[in-house]
Tab-separated table of N, CA and C in Angstrom:
chain	number	residue	atom	x	y	z
L	1	PHE	N	63.724	28.490	-79.828
L	1	PHE	CA	64.730	27.811	-79.026
L	1	PHE	C	64.083	26.575	-78.423
L	2	LEU	N	64.582	25.404	-78.706
L	2	LEU	CA	64.024	24.162	-78.174
L	2	LEU	C	65.016	23.500	-77.250
L	3	LEU	N	64.518	22.807	-76.273
L	3	LEU	CA	65.345	22.087	-75.313
L	3	LEU	C	64.971	20.627	-75.386
L	4	SER	N	65.934	19.770	-75.628
L	4	SER	CA	65.677	18.338	-75.617
L	4	SER	C	66.005	17.819	-74.235
L	5	CYS	N	65.092	17.073	-73.671
L	5	CYS	CA	65.298	16.632	-72.286
L	5	CYS	C	64.959	15.162	-72.141
L	6	ILE	N	65.422	14.348	-73.027
L	6	ILE	CA	65.190	12.908	-72.936
L	6	ILE	C	66.089	12.371	-71.833
L	7	PRO	N	65.689	11.541	-70.942
L	7	PRO	CA	64.412	10.838	-71.002
L	7	PRO	C	63.281	11.553	-70.290
L	8	ARG	N	63.479	12.760	-69.866
L	8	ARG	CA	62.449	13.414	-69.076
L	8	ARG	C	61.178	13.721	-69.844
L	9	ARG	N	61.255	14.218	-71.072
L	9	ARG	CA	60.056	14.499	-71.830
L	9	ARG	C	60.395	15.202	-73.130
L	10	ALA	N	59.396	15.518	-73.884
L	10	ALA	CA	59.518	16.128	-75.207
L	10	ALA	C	60.176	17.502	-75.146
L	11	PRO	N	60.694	17.992	-76.272
L	11	PRO	CA	61.282	19.327	-76.296
L	11	PRO	C	60.288	20.376	-75.811
L	12	MET	N	60.820	21.398	-75.157
L	12	MET	CA	59.982	22.449	-74.613
L	12	MET	C	60.535	23.788	-75.028
L	13	GLN	N	59.672	24.777	-75.151
L	13	GLN	CA	60.106	26.111	-75.513
L	13	GLN	C	60.233	26.960	-74.269
L	14	VAL	N	61.227	27.851	-74.265
L	14	VAL	CA	61.433	28.737	-73.121
L	14	VAL	C	60.316	29.763	-73.080
L	15	ALA	N	59.720	29.929	-71.922
L	15	ALA	CA	58.662	30.920	-71.737
L	15	ALA	C	59.252	32.175	-71.109
L	16	PRO	N	58.735	33.342	-71.439
L	16	PRO	CA	59.273	34.584	-70.894
L	16	PRO	C	58.745	34.878	-69.496
L	17	THR	N	59.003	33.980	-68.550
L	17	THR	CA	58.564	34.185	-67.170
L	17	THR	C	59.660	33.734	-66.223
L	18	ARG	N	59.526	34.146	-64.988
L	18	ARG	CA	60.476	33.760	-63.948
L	18	ARG	C	60.081	32.431	-63.330
L	19	ALA	N	61.054	31.732	-62.812
L	19	ALA	CA	60.816	30.472	-62.105
L	19	ALA	C	60.303	30.757	-60.703
L	20	PRO	N	59.752	29.728	-60.045
L	20	PRO	CA	59.276	29.908	-58.675
L	20	PRO	C	60.404	30.361	-57.769
L	21	GLY	N	60.101	31.300	-56.876
L	21	GLY	CA	61.102	31.766	-55.920
L	21	GLY	C	62.087	32.756	-56.515
L	22	ALA	N	61.816	33.299	-57.687
L	22	ALA	CA	62.735	34.237	-58.320
L	22	ALA	C	62.931	35.435	-57.400
L	23	HIS	N	64.137	35.964	-57.348
L	23	HIS	CA	64.471	37.046	-56.438
L	23	HIS	C	63.773	38.350	-56.792
L	24	ASP	N	63.607	38.659	-58.048
L	24	ASP	CA	62.996	39.909	-58.480
L	24	ASP	C	61.664	39.589	-59.153
L	25	ALA	N	60.605	39.535	-58.380
L	25	ALA	CA	59.305	39.112	-58.907
L	25	ALA	C	58.749	40.094	-59.928
L	26	SER	N	59.184	41.353	-59.919
L	26	SER	CA	58.645	42.324	-60.867
L	26	SER	C	59.295	42.225	-62.237
L	27	ALA	N	60.428	41.557	-62.331
L	27	ALA	CA	61.120	41.458	-63.611
L	27	ALA	C	60.588	40.287	-64.418
L	28	ALA	N	60.536	40.457	-65.711
L	28	ALA	CA	60.167	39.356	-66.609
L	28	ALA	C	61.185	39.339	-67.741
L	29	PHE	N	61.551	38.162	-68.187
L	29	PHE	CA	62.496	38.058	-69.284
L	29	PHE	C	61.833	38.534	-70.566
L	30	ALA	N	62.505	39.406	-71.292
L	30	ALA	CA	61.954	39.883	-72.559
L	30	ALA	C	61.911	38.761	-73.573
L	31	ASP	N	62.902	37.902	-73.553
L	31	ASP	CA	62.915	36.753	-74.445
L	31	ASP	C	63.922	35.731	-73.933
L	32	ALA	N	64.032	34.626	-74.635
L	32	ALA	CA	64.923	33.550	-74.204
L	32	ALA	C	66.372	33.998	-74.168
L	33	GLU	N	66.749	34.886	-75.068
L	33	GLU	CA	68.132	35.374	-75.111
L	33	GLU	C	68.468	36.146	-73.830
L	34	ASP	N	67.543	36.976	-73.357
L	34	ASP	CA	67.759	37.687	-72.100
L	34	ASP	C	67.936	36.705	-70.950
L	35	ALA	N	67.127	35.647	-70.945
L	35	ALA	CA	67.233	34.628	-69.897
L	35	ALA	C	68.588	33.951	-69.954
L	36	ARG	N	69.061	33.632	-71.153
L	36	ARG	CA	70.349	32.977	-71.300
L	36	ARG	C	71.468	33.888	-70.820
L	37	ARG	N	71.417	35.176	-71.188
L	37	ARG	CA	72.457	36.107	-70.758
L	37	ARG	C	72.475	36.243	-69.245
L	38	LEU	N	71.301	36.313	-68.622
L	38	LEU	CA	71.230	36.408	-67.173
L	38	LEU	C	71.847	35.171	-66.542
L	39	SER	N	71.516	34.028	-67.087
L	39	SER	CA	72.054	32.779	-66.560
L	39	SER	C	73.570	32.736	-66.724
L	40	ASP	N	74.081	33.161	-67.885
L	40	ASP	CA	75.520	33.143	-68.141
L	40	ASP	C	76.268	34.086	-67.214
L	41	ALA	N	75.625	35.188	-66.828
L	41	ALA	CA	76.295	36.195	-66.011
L	41	ALA	C	76.147	35.926	-64.514
L	42	SER	N	75.467	34.860	-64.163
L	42	SER	CA	75.179	34.591	-62.758
L	42	SER	C	76.377	34.012	-62.026
L	43	ASP	N	76.219	33.871	-60.737
L	43	ASP	CA	77.255	33.333	-59.867
L	43	ASP	C	77.466	31.850	-60.163
L	44	ALA	N	78.597	31.509	-60.736
L	44	ALA	CA	78.883	30.121	-61.122
L	44	ALA	C	78.959	29.198	-59.915
L	45	ALA	N	79.176	29.742	-58.736
L	45	ALA	CA	79.261	28.913	-57.535
L	45	ALA	C	77.893	28.378	-57.116
L	46	ASP	N	76.821	28.962	-57.622
L	46	ASP	CA	75.474	28.545	-57.240
L	46	ASP	C	74.598	28.384	-58.481
L	47	PRO	N	74.861	27.325	-59.301
L	47	PRO	CA	74.106	27.177	-60.545
L	47	PRO	C	72.633	26.862	-60.321
L	48	MET	N	72.242	26.460	-59.114
L	48	MET	CA	70.842	26.130	-58.849
L	48	MET	C	70.085	27.319	-58.252
L	49	ALA	N	70.734	28.475	-58.124
L	49	ALA	CA	70.076	29.638	-57.543
L	49	ALA	C	68.808	29.958	-58.320
L	50	SER	N	67.752	30.377	-57.614
L	50	SER	CA	66.456	30.558	-58.252
L	50	SER	C	66.486	31.620	-59.346
L	51	PHE	N	67.373	32.613	-59.259
L	51	PHE	CA	67.397	33.619	-60.318
L	51	PHE	C	68.011	33.074	-61.601
L	52	ASN	N	68.551	31.868	-61.571
L	52	ASN	CA	69.102	31.223	-62.760
L	52	ASN	C	68.092	30.309	-63.437
L	53	GLN	N	66.929	30.160	-62.890
L	53	GLN	CA	65.984	29.159	-63.380
L	53	GLN	C	64.978	29.765	-64.339
L	54	GLU	N	64.503	28.923	-65.251
L	54	GLU	CA	63.522	29.351	-66.234
L	54	GLU	C	62.318	28.428	-66.172
L	55	VAL	N	61.161	29.000	-66.428
L	55	VAL	CA	59.953	28.204	-66.589
L	55	VAL	C	59.840	27.910	-68.080
L	56	LEU	N	59.618	26.646	-68.420
L	56	LEU	CA	59.521	26.226	-69.806
L	56	LEU	C	58.076	25.901	-70.158
L	57	GLU	N	57.780	25.870	-71.423
L	57	GLU	CA	56.450	25.460	-71.889
L	57	GLU	C	56.553	24.102	-72.550
L	58	GLU	N	55.527	23.288	-72.374
L	58	GLU	CA	55.497	21.978	-73.007
L	58	GLU	C	55.385	22.127	-74.511
L	59	ALA	N	55.866	21.102	-75.219
L	59	ALA	CA	55.658	21.042	-76.658
L	59	ALA	C	54.162	20.903	-76.907
L	60	GLY	N	53.719	21.287	-78.078
L	60	GLY	CA	52.298	21.219	-78.411
L	60	GLY	C	51.783	19.793	-78.483
L	61	SER	N	50.475	19.666	-78.538
L	61	SER	CA	49.839	18.348	-78.581
L	61	SER	C	50.129	17.601	-79.876
L	62	ASP	N	50.671	18.300	-80.864
L	62	ASP	CA	51.013	17.660	-82.137
L	62	ASP	C	52.440	17.103	-82.140
L	63	TYR	N	53.100	17.111	-80.987
L	63	TYR	CA	54.474	16.625	-80.895
L	63	TYR	C	54.565	15.152	-81.284
L	64	GLU	N	55.472	14.847	-82.192
L	64	GLU	CA	55.733	13.471	-82.622
L	64	GLU	C	57.182	13.142	-82.282
L	65	PRO	N	57.409	12.337	-81.249
L	65	PRO	CA	58.790	12.011	-80.879
L	65	PRO	C	59.462	11.159	-81.954
L	66	ALA	N	60.758	11.333	-82.103
L	66	ALA	CA	61.546	10.535	-83.045
L	66	ALA	C	61.652	9.109	-82.513
L	67	TYR	N	61.851	8.163	-83.411
L	67	TYR	CA	61.957	6.751	-83.031
L	67	TYR	C	63.024	6.558	-81.960
L	68	GLU	N	64.175	7.220	-82.108
L	68	GLU	CA	65.270	7.078	-81.148
L	68	GLU	C	64.849	7.558	-79.761
L	69	GLU	N	64.072	8.648	-79.705
L	69	GLU	CA	63.572	9.152	-78.424
L	69	GLU	C	62.639	8.130	-77.777
L	70	ILE	N	61.792	7.528	-78.593
L	70	ILE	CA	60.834	6.551	-78.083
L	70	ILE	C	61.575	5.345	-77.502
L	71	VAL	N	62.576	4.851	-78.229
L	71	VAL	CA	63.342	3.693	-77.754
L	71	VAL	C	64.095	4.040	-76.467
L	72	GLU	N	64.708	5.213	-76.422
L	72	GLU	CA	65.452	5.617	-75.225
L	72	GLU	C	64.527	5.749	-74.013
L	73	TYR	N	63.372	6.347	-74.221
L	73	TYR	CA	62.419	6.488	-73.121
L	73	TYR	C	61.870	5.125	-72.701
L	74	ALA	N	61.649	4.245	-73.655
L	74	ALA	CA	61.190	2.879	-73.335
L	74	ALA	C	62.195	2.191	-72.421
L	75	ARG	N	63.481	2.310	-72.725
L	75	ARG	CA	64.516	1.714	-71.875
L	75	ARG	C	64.457	2.320	-70.476
L	76	TRP	N	64.286	3.649	-70.424
L	76	TRP	CA	64.229	4.351	-69.145
L	76	TRP	C	63.026	3.892	-68.323
L	77	LEU	N	61.932	3.532	-69.005
L	77	LEU	CA	60.740	3.034	-68.318
L	77	LEU	C	60.901	1.593	-67.835
L	78	GLY	N	61.946	0.916	-68.302
L	78	GLY	CA	62.178	-0.462	-67.884
L	78	GLY	C	61.872	-1.500	-68.943
L	79	VAL	N	61.622	-1.064	-70.179
L	79	VAL	CA	61.364	-2.016	-71.260
L	79	VAL	C	62.666	-2.713	-71.610
L	80	LYS	N	62.621	-4.031	-71.670
L	80	LYS	CA	63.807	-4.829	-71.989
L	80	LYS	C	63.975	-4.917	-73.507
L	81	PRO	N	65.217	-5.085	-73.975
L	81	PRO	CA	65.455	-5.097	-75.427
L	81	PRO	C	64.549	-6.059	-76.198
L	82	HIS	N	64.296	-7.250	-75.664
L	82	HIS	CA	63.454	-8.205	-76.397
L	82	HIS	C	61.975	-7.805	-76.388
L	83	GLU	N	61.597	-6.843	-75.567
L	83	GLU	CA	60.212	-6.381	-75.495
L	83	GLU	C	59.955	-5.127	-76.325
L	84	THR	N	61.001	-4.545	-76.849
L	84	THR	CA	60.906	-3.224	-77.462
L	84	THR	C	59.742	-3.095	-78.431
L	85	ARG	N	59.654	-3.966	-79.392
L	85	ARG	CA	58.629	-3.844	-80.431
L	85	ARG	C	57.220	-3.821	-79.824
L	86	ASP	N	56.983	-4.651	-78.824
L	86	ASP	CA	55.653	-4.764	-78.236
L	86	ASP	C	55.292	-3.648	-77.261
L	87	PHE	N	56.285	-2.916	-76.765
L	87	PHE	CA	56.027	-1.918	-75.736
L	87	PHE	C	56.281	-0.476	-76.182
L	88	LEU	N	56.679	-0.264	-77.414
L	88	LEU	CA	56.979	1.103	-77.862
L	88	LEU	C	55.764	2.026	-77.789
L	89	TRP	N	54.584	1.477	-77.943
L	89	TRP	CA	53.382	2.311	-77.878
L	89	TRP	C	53.262	2.984	-76.510
L	90	ILE	N	53.694	2.292	-75.460
L	90	ILE	CA	53.631	2.868	-74.112
L	90	ILE	C	54.598	4.047	-74.012
L	91	ALA	N	55.804	3.853	-74.519
L	91	ALA	CA	56.800	4.928	-74.465
L	91	ALA	C	56.352	6.131	-75.284
L	92	LYS	N	55.803	5.882	-76.456
L	92	LYS	CA	55.339	6.994	-77.298
L	92	LYS	C	54.218	7.750	-76.594
L	93	GLU	N	53.295	7.020	-76.015
L	93	GLU	CA	52.196	7.641	-75.268
L	93	GLU	C	52.752	8.469	-74.109
L	94	GLY	N	53.769	7.930	-73.433
L	94	GLY	CA	54.381	8.643	-72.316
L	94	GLY	C	55.076	9.928	-72.741
L	95	LEU	N	55.777	9.882	-73.856
L	95	LEU	CA	56.461	11.084	-74.341
L	95	LEU	C	55.481	12.176	-74.757
L	96	ARG	N	54.317	11.779	-75.190
L	96	ARG	CA	53.319	12.748	-75.642
L	96	ARG	C	52.385	13.197	-74.527
L	97	ALA	N	52.510	12.606	-73.344
L	97	ALA	CA	51.611	12.923	-72.228
L	97	ALA	C	51.775	14.369	-71.775
L	98	SER	N	50.658	15.003	-71.527
L	98	SER	CA	50.674	16.366	-70.996
L	98	SER	C	50.927	16.324	-69.498
L	99	LEU	N	51.431	17.411	-68.989
L	99	LEU	CA	51.610	17.529	-67.544
L	99	LEU	C	50.254	17.688	-66.868
L	100	PRO	N	50.132	17.173	-65.647
L	100	PRO	CA	48.894	17.412	-64.887
L	100	PRO	C	48.728	18.911	-64.613
L	101	GLU	N	47.515	19.296	-64.252
L	101	GLU	CA	47.212	20.696	-63.972
L	101	GLU	C	48.173	21.265	-62.926
L	102	ASN	N	48.583	22.501	-63.116
L	102	ASN	CA	49.458	23.280	-62.228
L	102	ASN	C	50.931	22.897	-62.307
L	103	TRP	N	51.301	21.874	-63.066
L	103	TRP	CA	52.701	21.487	-63.219
L	103	TRP	C	53.295	22.199	-64.424
L	104	LYS	N	54.537	22.643	-64.291
L	104	LYS	CA	55.283	23.259	-65.394
L	104	LYS	C	56.694	22.700	-65.390
L	105	PRO	N	57.256	22.517	-66.577
L	105	PRO	CA	58.678	22.154	-66.642
L	105	PRO	C	59.517	23.402	-66.391
L	106	CYS	N	60.614	23.230	-65.689
L	106	CYS	CA	61.540	24.334	-65.395
L	106	CYS	C	62.953	23.857	-65.680
L	107	ARG	N	63.856	24.799	-65.843
L	107	ARG	CA	65.256	24.452	-66.094
L	107	ARG	C	66.133	25.209	-65.116
L	108	THR	N	67.069	24.490	-64.510
L	108	THR	CA	68.007	25.092	-63.565
L	108	THR	C	69.053	25.898	-64.326
L	109	GLY	N	69.836	26.645	-63.584
L	109	GLY	CA	70.905	27.431	-64.190
L	109	GLY	C	71.930	26.596	-64.913
L	110	ASP	N	72.079	25.323	-64.528
L	110	ASP	CA	73.048	24.471	-65.224
L	110	ASP	C	72.387	23.579	-66.280
L	111	GLY	N	71.127	23.891	-66.640
L	111	GLY	CA	70.486	23.230	-67.769
L	111	GLY	C	69.667	21.983	-67.473
L	112	GLN	N	69.553	21.591	-66.211
L	112	GLN	CA	68.772	20.399	-65.887
L	112	GLN	C	67.283	20.746	-65.825
L	113	VAL	N	66.459	19.839	-66.350
L	113	VAL	CA	65.019	20.049	-66.350
L	113	VAL	C	64.409	19.352	-65.137
L	114	TYR	N	63.497	20.053	-64.479
L	114	TYR	CA	62.721	19.467	-63.393
L	114	TYR	C	61.285	19.954	-63.558
L	115	TYR	N	60.394	19.442	-62.737
L	115	TYR	CA	58.978	19.782	-62.838
L	115	TYR	C	58.518	20.386	-61.524
L	116	PHE	N	57.738	21.469	-61.613
L	116	PHE	CA	57.301	22.210	-60.435
L	116	PHE	C	55.791	22.383	-60.467
L	117	ASN	N	55.147	22.114	-59.320
L	117	ASN	CA	53.712	22.306	-59.199
L	117	ASN	C	53.489	23.664	-58.548
L	118	PHE	N	52.912	24.597	-59.306
L	118	PHE	CA	52.727	25.952	-58.821
L	118	PHE	C	51.617	26.063	-57.784
L	119	ALA	N	50.780	25.054	-57.641
L	119	ALA	CA	49.722	25.082	-56.629
L	119	ALA	C	50.215	24.552	-55.288
L	120	THR	N	51.049	23.505	-55.310
L	120	THR	CA	51.468	22.858	-54.059
L	120	THR	C	52.905	23.170	-53.656
L	121	GLY	N	53.723	23.660	-54.597
L	121	GLY	CA	55.130	23.913	-54.312
L	121	GLY	C	55.997	22.670	-54.455
L	122	GLU	N	55.389	21.547	-54.812
L	122	GLU	CA	56.127	20.292	-54.991
L	122	GLU	C	56.978	20.366	-56.256
L	123	SER	N	58.160	19.744	-56.209
L	123	SER	CA	58.997	19.655	-57.410
L	123	SER	C	59.541	18.239	-57.523
L	124	ASP	N	59.877	17.851	-58.755
L	124	ASP	CA	60.372	16.503	-59.009
L	124	ASP	C	61.262	16.534	-60.243
L	125	TRP	N	62.307	15.726	-60.238
L	125	TRP	CA	63.189	15.616	-61.396
L	125	TRP	C	62.523	14.833	-62.521
L	126	ASP	N	61.594	13.944	-62.175
L	126	ASP	CA	60.896	13.137	-63.170
L	126	ASP	C	59.557	13.778	-63.516
L	127	HIS	N	59.130	13.559	-64.765
L	127	HIS	CA	57.810	14.016	-65.198
L	127	HIS	C	56.770	13.396	-64.254
L	128	PRO	N	55.790	14.140	-63.794
L	128	PRO	CA	54.817	13.606	-62.852
L	128	PRO	C	54.063	12.367	-63.349
L	129	CYS	N	54.030	12.133	-64.656
L	129	CYS	CA	53.316	10.972	-65.199
L	129	CYS	C	54.221	9.769	-65.461
L	130	ASP	N	55.517	9.895	-65.234
L	130	ASP	CA	56.433	8.784	-65.534
L	130	ASP	C	56.067	7.511	-64.782
L	131	ALA	N	55.682	7.625	-63.534
L	131	ALA	CA	55.326	6.442	-62.744
L	131	ALA	C	54.130	5.714	-63.356
L	132	VAL	N	53.210	6.465	-63.946
L	132	VAL	CA	52.039	5.867	-64.597
L	132	VAL	C	52.493	4.992	-65.770
L	133	PHE	N	53.450	5.478	-66.544
L	133	PHE	CA	53.900	4.728	-67.715
L	133	PHE	C	54.816	3.569	-67.333
L	134	ARG	N	55.578	3.705	-66.251
L	134	ARG	CA	56.339	2.552	-65.738
L	134	ARG	C	55.372	1.452	-65.299
L	135	ALA	N	54.294	1.854	-64.642
L	135	ALA	CA	53.289	0.881	-64.196
L	135	ALA	C	52.617	0.215	-65.392
L	136	LYS	N	52.393	0.963	-66.468
L	136	LYS	CA	51.802	0.363	-67.674
L	136	LYS	C	52.714	-0.702	-68.261
L	137	VAL	N	54.019	-0.464	-68.226
L	137	VAL	CA	54.977	-1.461	-68.725
L	137	VAL	C	54.857	-2.730	-67.894
L	138	VAL	N	54.841	-2.593	-66.574
L	138	VAL	CA	54.734	-3.754	-65.686
L	138	VAL	C	53.414	-4.476	-65.927
L	139	GLU	N	52.328	-3.733	-66.019
L	139	GLU	CA	51.007	-4.325	-66.229
L	139	GLU	C	50.946	-5.083	-67.561
L	140	GLU	N	51.468	-4.478	-68.608
L	140	GLU	CA	51.458	-5.122	-69.925
L	140	GLU	C	52.322	-6.381	-69.925
L	141	ARG	N	53.450	-6.317	-69.245
L	141	ARG	CA	54.337	-7.486	-69.135
L	141	ARG	C	53.620	-8.631	-68.406
L	142	GLU	N	52.922	-8.293	-67.318
L	142	GLU	CA	52.187	-9.311	-66.564
L	142	GLU	C	51.053	-9.916	-67.383
L	143	LYS	N	50.347	-9.099	-68.157
L	143	LYS	CA	49.282	-9.609	-69.027
L	143	LYS	C	49.840	-10.613	-70.029
L	144	ARG	N	50.965	-10.273	-70.607
L	144	ARG	CA	51.571	-11.151	-71.617
L	144	ARG	C	52.070	-12.446	-70.992
L	145	GLN	N	52.610	-12.361	-69.774
L	145	GLN	CA	53.065	-13.567	-69.079
L	145	GLN	C	51.878	-14.467	-68.733
L	146	SER	N	50.792	-13.884	-68.274
L	146	SER	CA	49.593	-14.650	-67.935
L	146	SER	C	49.015	-15.337	-69.167
L	147	ALA	N	49.040	-14.671	-70.289
L	147	ALA	CA	48.501	-15.230	-71.527
L	147	ALA	C	49.331	-16.409	-72.017
L	148	LYS	N	50.619	-16.416	-71.674
L	148	LYS	CA	51.500	-17.518	-72.096
L	148	LYS	C	51.271	-18.772	-71.267
L	149	GLY	N	50.722	-18.642	-70.088
L	149	GLY	CA	50.499	-19.800	-69.226
L	149	GLY	C	51.748	-20.163	-68.450
L	150	PRO	N	51.727	-21.338	-67.786
L	150	PRO	CA	52.888	-21.769	-67.001
L	150	PRO	C	54.119	-21.897	-67.886
L	151	ARG	N	55.248	-21.613	-67.293
L	151	ARG	CA	56.512	-21.667	-68.017
L	151	ARG	C	56.719	-23.046	-68.646
L	152	GLY	N	56.982	-23.007	-69.928
L	152	GLY	CA	57.277	-24.250	-70.634
L	152	GLY	C	56.030	-24.996	-71.080
L	153	GLY	N	54.863	-24.565	-70.615
L	153	GLY	CA	53.637	-25.262	-70.995
L	153	GLY	C	52.839	-24.477	-72.003
L	154	SER	N	51.790	-25.052	-72.471
L	154	SER	CA	50.940	-24.404	-73.454
L	154	SER	C	49.843	-23.598	-72.786
L	155	GLY	N	49.739	-23.698	-71.470
L	155	GLY	CA	48.691	-23.003	-70.763
L	155	GLY	C	47.506	-23.921	-70.509
L	156	ALA	N	47.464	-25.086	-71.135
L	156	ALA	CA	46.361	-26.024	-70.951
L	156	ALA	C	46.651	-26.935	-69.761
L	157	ASP	N	45.647	-27.275	-69.030
L	157	ASP	CA	45.802	-28.159	-67.879
L	157	ASP	C	45.782	-29.604	-68.377
L	158	THR	N	46.875	-30.347	-68.111
L	158	THR	CA	46.990	-31.715	-68.601
L	158	THR	C	46.805	-32.740	-67.486
L	159	SER	N	46.310	-32.343	-66.305
L	159	SER	CA	46.151	-33.306	-65.215
L	159	SER	C	44.864	-34.088	-65.312
């Protein structure tokens, strides 16, 4: 069972464990189907309830994102259409990035993916490394602008 979560990150497999704060800590999901049935049978008025959440596993290090995923993530990082060809490497690197230590992807009862740090209790809707790749886009853009020189000029000083 794979979950696609673009622009958040690569597909992830459901792990047979409970999410943080699960009501019945002694219970473990036998498989993804049991988790789905539990989620389907839960209180629809509270889709974010902790007993509806699943801990997911990251895709393996051999994950190769599709071109469309790379382009979509590049846009999400702030890459402009005219920059696409030159900046796709950043998006591909970002999609393949592993989570930092103690972080795991999780899914809410209504199917949204978020990231949870099991050491600190911190959670975030964005992959913890997304800011790093947004910064790489900005840095690369600035490098390219500097290399071009002053607007309209060749970069050579004519004074």
